[in-house]
Amino acid sequence: MNTNDAAWPPTPPLVAILRGLQPERATAVGQVLFDAGFRALEVPLNRPGALEAISLLQAMKPAGSCVGAGTVTSVAQVEAVAATGARLMVSPHFDAAVVTRAVELGCYSVPGIFTASEAYAALRAGAHALKIFPAEAMPPAGLQAIASILPPGTALWPVGGITPESLAGWRKAGANGFGIGGALFKPDTSLDAIAASAKAFIEAWAR
């Protein structure tokens, strides 16, 4: 698998971060998000039931979409997620061993970075996109500065505090994708509320 695969980059490049997704809700939540137009779903591993939820999402995802894990912090976790068939590996940090193993297994690696040094190290290791985290601590002007010294076309995805209203400012600064968490999903969010939020993000991206 490589970046020419139909699932990469996701279109639109909006990753739904489903922290705390219960396995019993995985299929219903996934269907709502896919129906709204999301094509990338991430279930962070630091909550119970994450691998089971990932497996369920992987089994029902539509063509041209990708499913995977967030908070991937070890090679063992990369291997466990890849065993489900899921291919998206998102980390809060940069660890060369994690990125390298993900690439070896044909997965899409999105490590967290905050500095130019981390960005270049992650790209050298084979990262497919860079997660700007925590975005709350870096204003768009900071992203613009980092984007200006990276190779053209580098995928820069702010994560943390992203709202439909903030997308335009980030995109102007150089962001070309986003990870979206609490403004889209919490474990107790109703399906109707998830659908409404998903629609708002898809429409904001289209604008």
Coordinates of C-alpha atoms in Angstrom, one line a residue:
M1 CA 0.0 0.0 0.0
N2 CA 1.3 3.5 -0.8
T3 CA 0.1 7.1 -1.1
N4 CA -1.4 6.3 -4.5
D5 CA -4.0 4.1 -2.9
A6 CA -7.5 5.4 -3.2
A7 CA -7.8 5.9 0.5
W8 CA -4.8 8.3 0.7
P9 CA -4.9 11.1 1.1
P10 CA -8.5 11.0 2.4
T11 CA -10.8 13.3 0.6
P12 CA -11.7 15.5 2.3
P13 CA -8.6 15.4 4.6
L14 CA -10.6 15.6 7.8
V15 CA -9.9 12.9 10.4
A16 CA -12.7 12.2 12.8
I17 CA -11.1 11.5 16.2
L18 CA -13.4 9.1 18.1
R19 CA -11.9 9.0 21.6
G20 CA -13.8 6.7 23.8
L21 CA -15.9 5.2 21.1
Q22 CA -17.7 2.2 22.5
P23 CA -17.6 -0.9 20.3
E24 CA -21.4 -1.3 20.6
R25 CA -21.7 2.2 18.9
A26 CA -18.9 1.9 16.4
T27 CA -20.9 0.8 13.4
A28 CA -23.7 3.4 14.0
V29 CA -21.3 6.2 14.6
G30 CA -19.2 5.2 11.6
Q31 CA -22.2 5.1 9.3
V32 CA -23.3 8.6 10.4
L33 CA -19.8 10.0 9.7
F34 CA -19.3 8.2 6.4
D35 CA -22.8 9.3 5.2
A36 CA -21.9 12.9 6.1
G37 CA -18.8 12.7 3.9
F38 CA -15.9 11.9 6.3
R39 CA -13.4 9.4 4.8
A40 CA -10.9 9.0 7.7
L41 CA -11.8 7.8 11.2
E42 CA -9.4 7.4 14.1
V43 CA -10.0 5.6 17.4
P44 CA -7.4 6.5 20.0
L45 CA -6.0 3.5 21.8
N46 CA -5.9 5.0 25.3
R47 CA -9.5 4.0 26.0
P48 CA -11.0 0.5 26.5
G49 CA -12.4 -1.2 23.5
A50 CA -10.4 0.8 20.9
L51 CA -9.1 -2.2 18.9
E52 CA -12.5 -3.8 18.8
A53 CA -14.1 -0.5 17.6
I54 CA -11.4 -0.2 15.0
S55 CA -12.0 -3.7 13.7
L56 CA -15.8 -3.0 13.4
L57 CA -15.2 0.3 11.5
Q58 CA -12.6 -1.4 9.2
A59 CA -15.2 -4.0 8.3
M60 CA -17.9 -1.5 7.3
K61 CA -15.9 1.4 5.8
P62 CA -16.7 2.4 2.2
A63 CA -14.3 2.4 -0.7
G64 CA -11.9 5.3 -0.7
S65 CA -11.8 5.7 3.1
C66 CA -9.3 4.8 5.8
V67 CA -9.7 3.7 9.4
G68 CA -7.1 3.4 12.1
A69 CA -5.9 4.3 15.5
G70 CA -4.8 7.4 17.4
T71 CA -2.4 7.7 20.4
V72 CA -0.2 5.1 18.7
T73 CA 2.9 5.2 20.9
S74 CA 4.7 1.8 20.3
V75 CA 5.7 -0.6 17.6
A76 CA 3.5 -3.3 19.3
Q77 CA 0.5 -1.0 18.9
V78 CA 1.2 -0.4 15.2
E79 CA 1.3 -4.2 14.7
A80 CA -1.9 -4.8 16.7
V81 CA -3.8 -2.2 14.7
A82 CA -2.4 -3.4 11.4
A83 CA -3.6 -6.9 12.2
T84 CA -7.2 -5.6 12.1
G85 CA -6.6 -4.5 8.5
A86 CA -6.8 -0.8 9.5
R87 CA -4.0 1.4 8.0
L88 CA -4.1 4.8 9.6
M89 CA -1.6 5.3 12.5
V90 CA -1.8 8.7 14.3
S91 CA 0.5 9.5 17.2
P92 CA 0.7 12.4 19.6
H93 CA 4.5 12.6 19.2
F94 CA 7.2 11.6 16.8
D95 CA 9.0 8.2 17.4
A96 CA 11.1 7.1 14.4
A97 CA 10.6 3.4 15.3
V98 CA 6.8 3.8 15.2
V99 CA 6.8 5.6 11.9
T100 CA 9.2 3.2 10.3
R101 CA 7.2 0.1 11.4
A102 CA 4.0 1.6 10.2
V103 CA 5.6 2.3 6.8
E104 CA 7.0 -1.2 6.7
L105 CA 3.5 -2.6 7.2
G106 CA 2.0 -0.5 4.4
C107 CA 0.3 1.9 6.8
Y108 CA -0.2 5.6 6.7
S109 CA 1.8 7.3 9.5
V110 CA 0.8 10.7 11.0
P111 CA 3.1 11.6 13.9
G112 CA 2.6 14.6 16.1
I113 CA 5.1 17.4 15.7
F114 CA 5.5 20.9 17.0
T115 CA 8.9 22.1 15.8
A116 CA 10.8 22.3 12.5
S117 CA 13.3 19.8 13.7
E118 CA 10.5 17.3 14.6
A119 CA 8.9 17.9 11.2
Y120 CA 12.0 17.2 9.2
A121 CA 12.8 14.1 11.3
A122 CA 9.3 12.7 10.8
L123 CA 9.4 13.3 7.0
R124 CA 12.8 11.6 6.8
A125 CA 11.4 8.6 8.6
G126 CA 8.6 8.3 6.0
A127 CA 5.6 10.1 7.6
H128 CA 2.7 10.6 5.3
A129 CA 1.3 13.7 7.1
L130 CA 2.3 15.8 10.1
K131 CA -0.1 16.3 13.0
I132 CA 0.4 19.8 14.4
F133 CA -0.3 19.1 18.1
P134 CA -1.4 20.6 20.3
A135 CA -2.8 23.2 17.8
E136 CA -4.2 25.2 20.8
A137 CA -0.6 26.1 21.6
M138 CA 0.4 27.1 18.1
P139 CA -1.4 30.0 16.5
P140 CA -1.9 29.9 12.7
A141 CA 1.1 32.3 12.3
G142 CA 3.3 29.6 13.9
L143 CA 2.1 27.0 11.4
Q144 CA 2.7 29.5 8.6
A145 CA 6.3 29.8 9.6
I146 CA 6.9 26.1 9.8
A147 CA 5.1 25.5 6.4
S148 CA 7.3 28.1 4.8
I149 CA 10.5 26.0 5.3
L150 CA 9.0 22.5 4.6
P151 CA 8.9 20.8 1.2
P152 CA 6.0 22.0 -0.9
G153 CA 2.9 19.9 -0.5
T154 CA 3.7 18.6 3.0
A155 CA 0.5 17.5 4.6
L156 CA 0.1 19.7 7.8
W157 CA -2.9 18.7 9.9
P158 CA -3.6 20.8 13.0
V159 CA -5.3 18.8 15.9
G160 CA -6.7 20.3 19.0
G161 CA -9.5 22.7 19.4
I162 CA -10.5 22.7 15.8
T163 CA -14.0 24.1 15.0
P164 CA -15.8 24.7 11.7
E165 CA -15.2 28.4 12.2
S166 CA -11.5 28.1 12.6
L167 CA -10.8 26.0 9.5
A168 CA -10.5 29.0 7.1
G169 CA -7.8 30.7 9.2
W170 CA -5.7 27.6 9.5
R171 CA -6.0 26.8 5.8
K172 CA -4.8 30.4 5.0
A173 CA -1.8 29.7 7.2
G174 CA -0.9 26.5 5.3
A175 CA -3.0 23.7 6.9
N176 CA -4.3 21.2 4.3
G177 CA -6.1 18.8 6.6
F178 CA -7.4 18.5 10.2
G179 CA -7.9 16.1 13.0
I180 CA -11.3 16.8 14.7
G181 CA -12.1 15.6 18.1
G182 CA -14.4 17.0 20.8
A183 CA -16.2 19.4 18.6
L184 CA -17.4 16.4 16.6
F185 CA -17.6 13.4 18.9
K186 CA -17.7 12.5 22.6
P187 CA -18.8 9.1 23.9
D188 CA -22.2 10.4 25.0
T189 CA -22.9 12.5 21.9
S190 CA -26.1 11.5 20.1
L191 CA -26.1 10.3 16.5
D192 CA -28.1 13.3 15.5
A193 CA -25.6 15.7 17.1
I194 CA -22.7 13.9 15.4
A195 CA -24.5 14.1 12.1
A196 CA -25.0 17.9 12.5
S197 CA -21.5 18.5 13.6
A198 CA -20.1 16.4 10.7
K199 CA -22.2 18.3 8.2
A200 CA -20.9 21.6 9.6
F201 CA -17.3 20.5 9.2
I202 CA -17.8 19.1 5.7
E203 CA -19.5 22.4 4.6
A204 CA -16.8 24.5 6.2
W205 CA -14.1 22.6 4.4
A206 CA -16.0 22.9 1.1
R207 CA -16.1 26.7 1.6

